[in-house]
Amino acid sequence: MTKSATVLAGLIGVLAIAAGFAPARAAPAEENYRLYCVQCHGTLGNGEGINQTSGGLAVSPRNHANAKQMSELSDDHLRQAITGGGDAVDSSELMPAWGKTLTAEEIDELVLYLRELCRCEASRQ
Amino acid sequence: MGGVRFSVIVVAGLVFLAPASPAAALDGAALAAENCAGCHDFSGPAPATFQGVLERRAPDLFYAGSKFNRPWLVEWLQAPTLIRRAGVMFLNNIVNEDGRDRIREASVMPCPAKLGAGEAEAVADYLMTLEDPAMAVGVVDPERDFKARKALRMFTKQLPCIGCHRIRFRKKEMGGISGPDLANAGARLNPDWIYARIENPQYWDPKTWMPRIEMSHRKREMLALFLAAMK
């Protein structure tokens, strides 16, 4: 590899990390979302997962792709909902508590991933 | 002494007269290797990575003897039915149409192996030897009384179980499909294994999408009794 190519590769890496596309963070969160969340929240994150569309859920799962609704929820609210389940945030008990299944780090990563899905930030923390 | 000798002769005669068990002549382990090992894992451990879970083709059987009730196994092995409506791993079978996920038709099929009666007995005998030595036994007494309405409320309202599992209660079917159907869980599953699975799903399957949820022994026992009564 020439010196200029090495510099270019390094620059691309720095830009990718700065833009938030570091694969070491995004991949596990996306995997965890697919493994644990998609069954109810759906492959598009819009709340239309197989447990919902098959008629299994009495309460519709949250639409993670809805920027307006999601921006009203703080990151801490999302963290509490994932950790302690719906009951922890006065929502449906159909949302399980994942705090004994996922680590605190994995849950933090999922919160970041939810922000990517909704393409939104919390309007308040 | 004469009485003992007579008893021995009678017992020996009974053994001689008893019809030979077809299972005795068949090698259950060899039959399982031939008919089941192409899809099922008999040795463990369960996959510990996301990719491993995607590649699993059928439920793990290396703790089948702790998990199943033998009579159900014998019957099912002769006429397999679908237990997981979304397949062994739901992500492999999803299509999205108009923004809604559903399970692709014909992508989820029951186990294709249909064994003869003798073969089923032999394979069931073999499967029942595959026990998890660490699982506590005798924890749940299926004869113990429990309040079905209260247990139903736990299963459907206070805990998220109904979201992924289908059950039948007083002829009414309800529940999601990403987990195994539990409408006949009592016929299929050992009550002690139901209890142990609820207590720590990740012990059995590190990457299962069933959450580990803390609850008291009494509540877990009630759930196990509720499911053990579903036949």
mmCIF file of C-alpha atoms in Angstrom:
data_model
loop_
_atom_site.group_PDB
_atom_site.id
_atom_site.type_symbol
_atom_site.label_atom_id
_atom_site.label_comp_id
_atom_site.label_asym_id
_atom_site.label_seq_id
_atom_site.Cartn_x
_atom_site.Cartn_y
_atom_site.Cartn_z
ATOM 1 C CA MET A 1 0.000 0.000 0.000
ATOM 2 C CA THR A 2 1.361 3.396 -0.948
ATOM 3 C CA LYS A 3 1.676 6.164 1.623
ATOM 4 C CA SER A 4 -1.188 8.149 0.077
ATOM 5 C CA ALA A 5 -3.476 5.072 0.033
ATOM 6 C CA THR A 6 -2.711 4.409 3.705
ATOM 7 C CA VAL A 7 -3.539 7.997 4.604
ATOM 8 C CA LEU A 8 -6.778 7.798 2.580
ATOM 9 C CA ALA A 9 -7.836 4.541 4.305
ATOM 10 C CA GLY A 10 -7.117 6.067 7.700
ATOM 11 C CA LEU A 11 -9.090 9.174 6.816
ATOM 12 C CA ILE A 12 -12.099 7.104 5.696
ATOM 13 C CA GLY A 13 -11.935 5.164 8.984
ATOM 14 C CA VAL A 14 -11.871 8.361 11.048
ATOM 15 C CA LEU A 15 -14.769 9.825 9.061
ATOM 16 C CA ALA A 16 -16.805 6.603 9.448
ATOM 17 C CA ILE A 17 -16.332 6.614 13.220
ATOM 18 C CA ALA A 18 -17.108 10.340 13.413
ATOM 19 C CA ALA A 19 -20.296 9.758 11.409
ATOM 20 C CA GLY A 20 -21.389 7.079 13.860
ATOM 21 C CA PHE A 21 -20.933 4.083 11.559
ATOM 22 C CA ALA A 22 -18.313 2.263 13.600
ATOM 23 C CA PRO A 23 -19.254 -1.390 12.965
ATOM 24 C CA ALA A 24 -18.104 -2.536 16.400
ATOM 25 C CA ARG A 25 -21.002 -0.621 17.957
ATOM 26 C CA ALA A 26 -23.736 -0.846 15.342
ATOM 27 C CA ALA A 27 -23.545 -4.560 14.543
ATOM 28 C CA PRO A 28 -24.335 -5.998 17.989
ATOM 29 C CA ALA A 29 -27.193 -3.551 18.564
ATOM 30 C CA GLU A 30 -28.704 -4.394 15.201
ATOM 31 C CA GLU A 31 -28.302 -8.111 15.928
ATOM 32 C CA ASN A 32 -29.911 -7.716 19.339
ATOM 33 C CA TYR A 33 -32.759 -5.720 17.835
ATOM 34 C CA ARG A 34 -33.356 -8.461 15.278
ATOM 35 C CA LEU A 35 -33.115 -11.246 17.836
ATOM 36 C CA TYR A 36 -35.191 -9.751 20.650
ATOM 37 C CA CYS A 37 -37.298 -6.874 19.292
ATOM 38 C CA VAL A 38 -38.298 -7.710 15.700
ATOM 39 C CA GLN A 39 -40.657 -10.502 16.803
ATOM 40 C CA CYS A 40 -43.079 -7.806 18.030
ATOM 41 C CA HIS A 41 -41.798 -4.469 16.696
ATOM 42 C CA GLY A 42 -41.204 -5.820 13.190
ATOM 43 C CA THR A 43 -38.385 -5.901 10.669
ATOM 44 C CA LEU A 44 -39.077 -2.233 9.867
ATOM 45 C CA GLY A 45 -39.411 -1.294 13.531
ATOM 46 C CA ASN A 46 -42.901 0.018 12.838
ATOM 47 C CA GLY A 47 -44.700 -2.184 15.375
ATOM 48 C CA GLU A 48 -45.896 -4.679 12.759
ATOM 49 C CA GLY A 49 -43.947 -7.768 13.835
ATOM 50 C CA ILE A 50 -45.262 -11.313 13.470
ATOM 51 C CA ASN A 51 -46.662 -11.469 17.006
ATOM 52 C CA GLN A 52 -48.696 -8.354 16.249
ATOM 53 C CA THR A 53 -49.838 -9.266 12.726
ATOM 54 C CA SER A 54 -50.797 -12.803 13.832
ATOM 55 C CA GLY A 55 -53.196 -11.286 16.348
ATOM 56 C CA GLY A 56 -51.182 -12.300 19.402
ATOM 57 C CA LEU A 57 -50.885 -8.908 21.056
ATOM 58 C CA ALA A 58 -53.756 -7.125 22.784
ATOM 59 C CA VAL A 59 -51.752 -3.873 22.803
ATOM 60 C CA SER A 60 -49.896 -2.679 19.699
ATOM 61 C CA PRO A 61 -46.101 -2.513 20.032
ATOM 62 C CA ARG A 62 -44.524 0.906 19.813
ATOM 63 C CA ASN A 63 -43.640 2.176 16.340
ATOM 64 C CA HIS A 64 -39.895 2.798 16.580
ATOM 65 C CA ALA A 65 -39.896 4.401 13.137
ATOM 66 C CA ASN A 66 -42.280 7.157 14.212
ATOM 67 C CA ALA A 67 -40.003 10.169 14.764
ATOM 68 C CA LYS A 68 -42.718 12.306 16.350
ATOM 69 C CA GLN A 69 -43.667 9.745 19.023
ATOM 70 C CA MET A 70 -40.118 8.593 19.646
ATOM 71 C CA SER A 71 -38.750 12.094 20.044
ATOM 72 C CA GLU A 72 -41.180 12.594 22.924
ATOM 73 C CA LEU A 73 -39.454 9.787 24.836
ATOM 74 C CA SER A 74 -36.184 10.508 26.598
ATOM 75 C CA ASP A 75 -33.234 8.136 26.246
ATOM 76 C CA ASP A 76 -33.647 7.323 29.923
ATOM 77 C CA HIS A 77 -37.292 6.382 29.339
ATOM 78 C CA LEU A 78 -36.244 4.019 26.542
ATOM 79 C CA ARG A 79 -33.516 2.544 28.757
ATOM 80 C CA GLN A 80 -36.017 1.962 31.574
ATOM 81 C CA ALA A 81 -38.563 0.398 29.208
ATOM 82 C CA ILE A 82 -36.023 -2.073 27.839
ATOM 83 C CA THR A 83 -34.527 -2.877 31.240
ATOM 84 C CA GLY A 84 -37.678 -3.114 33.332
ATOM 85 C CA GLY A 85 -40.306 -3.791 30.678
ATOM 86 C CA GLY A 86 -43.511 -1.910 29.947
ATOM 87 C CA ASP A 87 -44.512 -2.031 33.593
ATOM 88 C CA ALA A 88 -41.492 0.110 34.533
ATOM 89 C CA VAL A 89 -42.760 2.994 32.397
ATOM 90 C CA ASP A 90 -46.518 2.552 32.977
ATOM 91 C CA SER A 91 -47.008 0.835 29.627
ATOM 92 C CA SER A 92 -48.166 -2.626 28.627
ATOM 93 C CA GLU A 93 -46.773 -5.658 30.476
ATOM 94 C CA LEU A 94 -46.554 -7.342 27.078
ATOM 95 C CA MET A 95 -43.245 -5.520 26.675
ATOM 96 C CA PRO A 96 -40.817 -7.813 28.546
ATOM 97 C CA ALA A 97 -38.114 -6.696 30.958
ATOM 98 C CA TRP A 98 -34.801 -7.432 29.231
ATOM 99 C CA GLY A 99 -32.611 -6.342 32.134
ATOM 100 C CA LYS A 100 -31.766 -9.927 33.133
ATOM 101 C CA THR A 101 -31.110 -10.986 29.548
ATOM 102 C CA LEU A 102 -29.092 -8.095 28.111
ATOM 103 C CA THR A 103 -26.209 -6.231 29.721
ATOM 104 C CA ALA A 104 -26.471 -2.528 30.587
ATOM 105 C CA GLU A 105 -24.053 -1.823 27.733
ATOM 106 C CA GLU A 106 -26.180 -3.753 25.259
ATOM 107 C CA ILE A 107 -29.249 -1.819 26.393
ATOM 108 C CA ASP A 108 -27.406 1.505 25.965
ATOM 109 C CA GLU A 109 -26.454 0.392 22.453
ATOM 110 C CA LEU A 110 -30.080 -0.507 21.722
ATOM 111 C CA VAL A 111 -31.178 2.986 22.783
ATOM 112 C CA LEU A 112 -28.709 4.429 20.280
ATOM 113 C CA TYR A 113 -29.991 2.023 17.638
ATOM 114 C CA LEU A 114 -33.592 3.121 18.315
ATOM 115 C CA ARG A 115 -32.490 6.687 17.628
ATOM 116 C CA GLU A 116 -31.121 5.519 14.284
ATOM 117 C CA LEU A 117 -34.424 3.776 13.509
ATOM 118 C CA CYS A 118 -36.569 6.811 14.286
ATOM 119 C CA ARG A 119 -34.009 9.220 12.820
ATOM 120 C CA CYS A 120 -34.751 11.410 15.758
ATOM 121 C CA GLU A 121 -33.363 12.727 19.009
ATOM 122 C CA ALA A 122 -35.174 13.036 22.302
ATOM 123 C CA SER A 123 -36.820 16.437 22.532
ATOM 124 C CA ARG A 124 -35.995 16.399 26.273
ATOM 125 C CA GLN A 125 -33.799 14.290 28.551
ATOM 126 C CA MET B 1 -37.401 -71.590 50.092
ATOM 127 C CA GLY B 2 -39.734 -73.698 47.921
ATOM 128 C CA GLY B 3 -41.952 -70.651 47.565
ATOM 129 C CA VAL B 4 -39.037 -68.589 46.345
ATOM 130 C CA ARG B 5 -38.078 -71.251 43.798
ATOM 131 C CA PHE B 6 -41.724 -71.342 42.563
ATOM 132 C CA SER B 7 -41.762 -67.551 42.236
ATOM 133 C CA VAL B 8 -38.565 -67.584 40.222
ATOM 134 C CA ILE B 9 -40.010 -70.187 37.882
ATOM 135 C CA VAL B 10 -43.260 -68.195 37.469
ATOM 136 C CA VAL B 11 -41.394 -64.951 36.784
ATOM 137 C CA ALA B 12 -39.109 -66.694 34.322
ATOM 138 C CA GLY B 13 -42.176 -68.143 32.590
ATOM 139 C CA LEU B 14 -43.824 -64.713 32.381
ATOM 140 C CA VAL B 15 -40.719 -63.196 30.874
ATOM 141 C CA PHE B 16 -40.608 -66.014 28.335
ATOM 142 C CA LEU B 17 -44.295 -65.566 27.451
ATOM 143 C CA ALA B 18 -44.185 -61.766 27.221
ATOM 144 C CA PRO B 19 -44.237 -60.508 23.642
ATOM 145 C CA ALA B 20 -40.850 -59.253 22.542
ATOM 146 C CA SER B 21 -40.783 -55.441 22.614
ATOM 147 C CA PRO B 22 -40.151 -54.086 19.118
ATOM 148 C CA ALA B 23 -38.040 -51.358 20.722
ATOM 149 C CA ALA B 24 -35.721 -53.965 22.159
ATOM 150 C CA ALA B 25 -34.727 -55.097 18.694
ATOM 151 C CA LEU B 26 -34.096 -51.576 17.377
ATOM 152 C CA ASP B 27 -31.199 -49.262 18.116
ATOM 153 C CA GLY B 28 -32.770 -45.918 19.007
ATOM 154 C CA ALA B 29 -29.469 -44.034 18.844
ATOM 155 C CA ALA B 30 -28.753 -45.365 15.362
ATOM 156 C CA LEU B 31 -32.283 -44.547 14.204
ATOM 157 C CA ALA B 32 -31.973 -41.020 15.619
ATOM 158 C CA ALA B 33 -28.624 -40.572 13.883
ATOM 159 C CA GLU B 34 -30.137 -41.735 10.624
ATOM 160 C CA ASN B 35 -33.466 -39.874 10.774
ATOM 161 C CA CYS B 36 -32.978 -36.865 13.028
ATOM 162 C CA ALA B 37 -29.322 -35.829 13.282
ATOM 163 C CA GLY B 38 -29.384 -34.091 9.912
ATOM 164 C CA CYS B 39 -31.331 -31.248 11.531
ATOM 165 C CA HIS B 40 -31.223 -31.760 15.329
ATOM 166 C CA ASP B 41 -28.203 -31.384 17.609
ATOM 167 C CA PHE B 42 -27.771 -34.338 19.970
ATOM 168 C CA SER B 43 -24.530 -33.305 21.612
ATOM 169 C CA GLY B 44 -24.674 -29.564 22.393
ATOM 170 C CA PRO B 45 -23.847 -26.953 23.398
ATOM 171 C CA ALA B 46 -26.567 -24.668 22.009
ATOM 172 C CA PRO B 47 -25.405 -21.904 19.656
ATOM 173 C CA ALA B 48 -23.956 -18.915 21.486
ATOM 174 C CA THR B 49 -23.883 -16.505 18.556
ATOM 175 C CA PHE B 50 -26.536 -14.766 16.484
ATOM 176 C CA GLN B 51 -25.198 -16.458 13.351
ATOM 177 C CA GLY B 52 -25.360 -19.847 15.058
ATOM 178 C CA VAL B 53 -29.001 -19.262 15.950
ATOM 179 C CA LEU B 54 -29.823 -18.338 12.352
ATOM 180 C CA GLU B 55 -28.198 -21.554 11.151
ATOM 181 C CA ARG B 56 -29.980 -23.892 13.606
ATOM 182 C CA ARG B 57 -32.367 -26.056 11.608
ATOM 183 C CA ALA B 58 -34.361 -27.770 14.362
ATOM 184 C CA PRO B 59 -34.720 -27.695 18.150
ATOM 185 C CA ASP B 60 -31.765 -28.988 20.167
ATOM 186 C CA LEU B 61 -32.288 -32.490 21.524
ATOM 187 C CA PHE B 62 -29.259 -32.939 23.761
ATOM 188 C CA TYR B 63 -31.476 -32.493 26.832
ATOM 189 C CA ALA B 64 -34.572 -34.175 25.350
ATOM 190 C CA GLY B 65 -34.885 -36.580 28.276
ATOM 191 C CA SER B 66 -35.277 -33.678 30.688
ATOM 192 C CA LYS B 67 -37.597 -31.761 28.401
ATOM 193 C CA PHE B 68 -40.150 -34.176 26.994
ATOM 194 C CA ASN B 69 -42.773 -36.609 28.202
ATOM 195 C CA ARG B 70 -42.053 -40.012 26.650
ATOM 196 C CA PRO B 71 -45.670 -40.890 25.654
ATOM 197 C CA TRP B 72 -45.934 -37.651 23.673
ATOM 198 C CA LEU B 73 -42.603 -38.350 21.955
ATOM 199 C CA VAL B 74 -43.722 -41.831 20.859
ATOM 200 C CA GLU B 75 -46.929 -40.459 19.373
ATOM 201 C CA TRP B 76 -45.370 -37.379 17.770
ATOM 202 C CA LEU B 77 -42.474 -39.267 16.172
ATOM 203 C CA GLN B 78 -45.044 -41.298 14.218
ATOM 204 C CA ALA B 79 -47.049 -38.274 13.065
ATOM 205 C CA PRO B 80 -45.122 -35.012 13.561
ATOM 206 C CA THR B 81 -47.156 -31.813 13.820
ATOM 207 C CA LEU B 82 -46.061 -28.182 13.685
ATOM 208 C CA ILE B 83 -45.055 -26.774 17.090
ATOM 209 C CA ARG B 84 -43.357 -23.527 16.011
ATOM 210 C CA ARG B 85 -45.606 -21.652 13.592
ATOM 211 C CA ALA B 86 -42.854 -19.162 12.795
ATOM 212 C CA GLY B 87 -40.252 -21.902 12.410
ATOM 213 C CA VAL B 88 -37.251 -22.720 14.571
ATOM 214 C CA MET B 89 -35.910 -19.189 13.978
ATOM 215 C CA PHE B 90 -38.602 -16.708 12.990
ATOM 216 C CA LEU B 91 -36.165 -14.322 11.251
ATOM 217 C CA ASN B 92 -35.509 -16.930 8.552
ATOM 218 C CA ASN B 93 -39.177 -17.093 7.567
ATOM 219 C CA ILE B 94 -40.414 -13.499 7.613
ATOM 220 C CA VAL B 95 -41.645 -11.582 4.608
ATOM 221 C CA ASN B 96 -42.779 -7.981 4.809
ATOM 222 C CA GLU B 97 -45.803 -6.974 2.771
ATOM 223 C CA ASP B 98 -47.230 -3.487 2.852
ATOM 224 C CA GLY B 99 -45.195 -2.720 5.951
ATOM 225 C CA ARG B 100 -46.429 -5.745 7.887
ATOM 226 C CA ASP B 101 -44.371 -8.831 8.735
ATOM 227 C CA ARG B 102 -45.806 -12.277 8.241
ATOM 228 C CA ILE B 103 -44.485 -15.811 7.970
ATOM 229 C CA ARG B 104 -43.841 -16.886 4.401
ATOM 230 C CA GLU B 105 -46.266 -19.615 3.361
ATOM 231 C CA ALA B 106 -44.767 -23.086 2.944
ATOM 232 C CA SER B 107 -41.476 -22.018 4.535
ATOM 233 C CA VAL B 108 -42.421 -23.640 7.845
ATOM 234 C CA MET B 109 -43.114 -27.349 7.696
ATOM 235 C CA PRO B 110 -43.474 -30.055 10.357
ATOM 236 C CA CYS B 111 -40.601 -32.480 10.859
ATOM 237 C CA PRO B 112 -40.590 -34.742 7.758
ATOM 238 C CA ALA B 113 -39.446 -37.886 9.586
ATOM 239 C CA LYS B 114 -42.345 -40.235 10.219
ATOM 240 C CA LEU B 115 -41.284 -43.292 12.144
ATOM 241 C CA GLY B 116 -43.012 -46.620 12.540
ATOM 242 C CA ALA B 117 -44.396 -47.531 15.958
ATOM 243 C CA GLY B 118 -41.406 -49.667 16.941
ATOM 244 C CA GLU B 119 -38.942 -47.110 15.663
ATOM 245 C CA ALA B 120 -40.709 -44.341 17.581
ATOM 246 C CA GLU B 121 -40.510 -46.380 20.804
ATOM 247 C CA ALA B 122 -36.793 -47.006 20.273
ATOM 248 C CA VAL B 123 -35.975 -43.376 19.431
ATOM 249 C CA ALA B 124 -38.059 -42.155 22.391
ATOM 250 C CA ASP B 125 -36.128 -44.533 24.666
ATOM 251 C CA TYR B 126 -32.881 -43.071 23.356
ATOM 252 C CA LEU B 127 -34.049 -39.458 23.642
ATOM 253 C CA MET B 128 -35.134 -40.013 27.229
ATOM 254 C CA THR B 129 -31.535 -40.938 28.103
ATOM 255 C CA LEU B 130 -30.353 -37.454 27.039
ATOM 256 C CA GLU B 131 -30.873 -35.759 30.379
ATOM 257 C CA ASP B 132 -29.431 -32.585 31.807
ATOM 258 C CA PRO B 133 -27.883 -33.810 35.067
ATOM 259 C CA ALA B 134 -28.045 -30.337 36.641
ATOM 260 C CA MET B 135 -31.808 -29.869 36.265
ATOM 261 C CA ALA B 136 -33.698 -30.090 39.559
ATOM 262 C CA VAL B 137 -36.344 -32.811 39.445
ATOM 263 C CA GLY B 138 -39.466 -33.193 41.567
ATOM 264 C CA VAL B 139 -39.834 -29.402 41.845
ATOM 265 C CA VAL B 140 -43.306 -29.266 40.294
ATOM 266 C CA ASP B 141 -46.026 -31.697 41.383
ATOM 267 C CA PRO B 142 -48.493 -31.741 38.477
ATOM 268 C CA GLU B 143 -51.209 -33.053 40.790
ATOM 269 C CA ARG B 144 -51.019 -29.953 42.967
ATOM 270 C CA ASP B 145 -54.027 -27.614 42.894
ATOM 271 C CA PHE B 146 -53.634 -24.173 41.384
ATOM 272 C CA LYS B 147 -55.962 -21.342 40.448
ATOM 273 C CA ALA B 148 -56.323 -21.508 36.660
ATOM 274 C CA ARG B 149 -57.867 -18.044 36.312
ATOM 275 C CA LYS B 150 -55.089 -16.480 38.352
ATOM 276 C CA ALA B 151 -52.445 -18.318 36.306
ATOM 277 C CA LEU B 152 -54.118 -17.222 33.070
ATOM 278 C CA ARG B 153 -53.995 -13.622 34.258
ATOM 279 C CA MET B 154 -50.275 -14.009 34.993
ATOM 280 C CA PHE B 155 -49.612 -15.572 31.586
ATOM 281 C CA THR B 156 -51.634 -13.031 29.610
ATOM 282 C CA LYS B 157 -51.629 -9.796 31.621
ATOM 283 C CA GLN B 158 -48.942 -9.584 34.293
ATOM 284 C CA LEU B 159 -46.155 -11.247 32.295
ATOM 285 C CA PRO B 160 -45.432 -11.018 28.559
ATOM 286 C CA CYS B 161 -45.699 -14.787 27.811
ATOM 287 C CA ILE B 162 -48.831 -14.544 25.652
ATOM 288 C CA GLY B 163 -47.066 -12.167 23.262
ATOM 289 C CA CYS B 164 -44.989 -15.008 21.782
ATOM 290 C CA HIS B 165 -46.762 -18.241 22.792
ATOM 291 C CA ARG B 166 -50.109 -19.547 21.644
ATOM 292 C CA ILE B 167 -52.300 -21.276 24.226
ATOM 293 C CA ARG B 168 -55.825 -22.636 24.352
ATOM 294 C CA PHE B 169 -57.938 -21.787 27.382
ATOM 295 C CA ARG B 170 -61.501 -23.077 27.592
ATOM 296 C CA LYS B 171 -61.546 -23.715 23.828
ATOM 297 C CA LYS B 172 -60.315 -20.218 22.999
ATOM 298 C CA GLU B 173 -56.971 -19.904 21.189
ATOM 299 C CA MET B 174 -54.837 -16.839 21.828
ATOM 300 C CA GLY B 175 -51.246 -15.621 21.669
ATOM 301 C CA GLY B 176 -48.309 -14.853 19.390
ATOM 302 C CA ILE B 177 -46.244 -17.153 17.217
ATOM 303 C CA SER B 178 -42.526 -16.404 17.622
ATOM 304 C CA GLY B 179 -42.251 -18.982 20.420
ATOM 305 C CA PRO B 180 -43.421 -22.592 20.452
ATOM 306 C CA ASP B 181 -47.131 -23.309 20.615
ATOM 307 C CA LEU B 182 -48.047 -24.230 24.183
ATOM 308 C CA ALA B 183 -51.632 -25.353 23.578
ATOM 309 C CA ASN B 184 -50.637 -28.948 24.394
ATOM 310 C CA ALA B 185 -47.594 -28.138 26.520
ATOM 311 C CA GLY B 186 -48.737 -30.478 29.280
ATOM 312 C CA ALA B 187 -48.714 -33.503 27.005
ATOM 313 C CA ARG B 188 -45.372 -32.549 25.479
ATOM 314 C CA LEU B 189 -43.250 -31.140 28.276
ATOM 315 C CA ASN B 190 -41.946 -32.307 31.651
ATOM 316 C CA PRO B 191 -43.333 -29.880 34.292
ATOM 317 C CA ASP B 192 -39.904 -29.641 35.952
ATOM 318 C CA TRP B 193 -38.379 -28.579 32.621
ATOM 319 C CA ILE B 194 -41.121 -25.959 32.103
ATOM 320 C CA TYR B 195 -40.184 -24.560 35.506
ATOM 321 C CA ALA B 196 -36.449 -24.641 34.750
ATOM 322 C CA ARG B 197 -36.919 -23.075 31.317
ATOM 323 C CA ILE B 198 -38.916 -20.166 32.783
ATOM 324 C CA GLU B 199 -36.362 -19.765 35.576
ATOM 325 C CA ASN B 200 -33.418 -19.340 33.201
ATOM 326 C CA PRO B 201 -34.124 -19.568 29.446
ATOM 327 C CA GLN B 202 -30.510 -18.700 28.607
ATOM 328 C CA TYR B 203 -29.200 -21.711 30.548
ATOM 329 C CA TRP B 204 -30.820 -23.928 27.912
ATOM 330 C CA ASP B 205 -30.271 -21.675 24.935
ATOM 331 C CA PRO B 206 -27.906 -18.690 25.375
ATOM 332 C CA LYS B 207 -29.340 -16.820 22.414
ATOM 333 C CA THR B 208 -33.019 -17.578 22.900
ATOM 334 C CA TRP B 209 -35.361 -14.623 22.372
ATOM 335 C CA MET B 210 -37.293 -15.589 25.524
ATOM 336 C CA PRO B 211 -36.441 -13.120 28.307
ATOM 337 C CA ARG B 212 -35.291 -14.131 31.747
ATOM 338 C CA ILE B 213 -37.765 -12.602 34.160
ATOM 339 C CA GLU B 214 -37.410 -12.613 37.910
ATOM 340 C CA MET B 215 -40.372 -13.959 39.844
ATOM 341 C CA SER B 216 -41.034 -15.913 43.016
ATOM 342 C CA HIS B 217 -40.879 -19.707 43.158
ATOM 343 C CA ARG B 218 -44.637 -19.783 43.791
ATOM 344 C CA LYS B 219 -45.427 -17.760 40.644
ATOM 345 C CA ARG B 220 -43.067 -19.839 38.505
ATOM 346 C CA GLU B 221 -44.609 -23.016 39.908
ATOM 347 C CA MET B 222 -48.089 -21.715 39.111
ATOM 348 C CA LEU B 223 -47.082 -20.986 35.511
ATOM 349 C CA ALA B 224 -45.576 -24.466 35.203
ATOM 350 C CA LEU B 225 -48.757 -26.047 36.597
ATOM 351 C CA PHE B 226 -50.904 -23.930 34.261
ATOM 352 C CA LEU B 227 -48.922 -25.104 31.223
ATOM 353 C CA ALA B 228 -48.664 -28.693 32.461
ATOM 354 C CA ALA B 229 -52.485 -28.766 32.547
ATOM 355 C CA MET B 230 -52.690 -27.920 28.822
ATOM 356 C CA LYS B 231 -53.266 -31.215 27.060
#
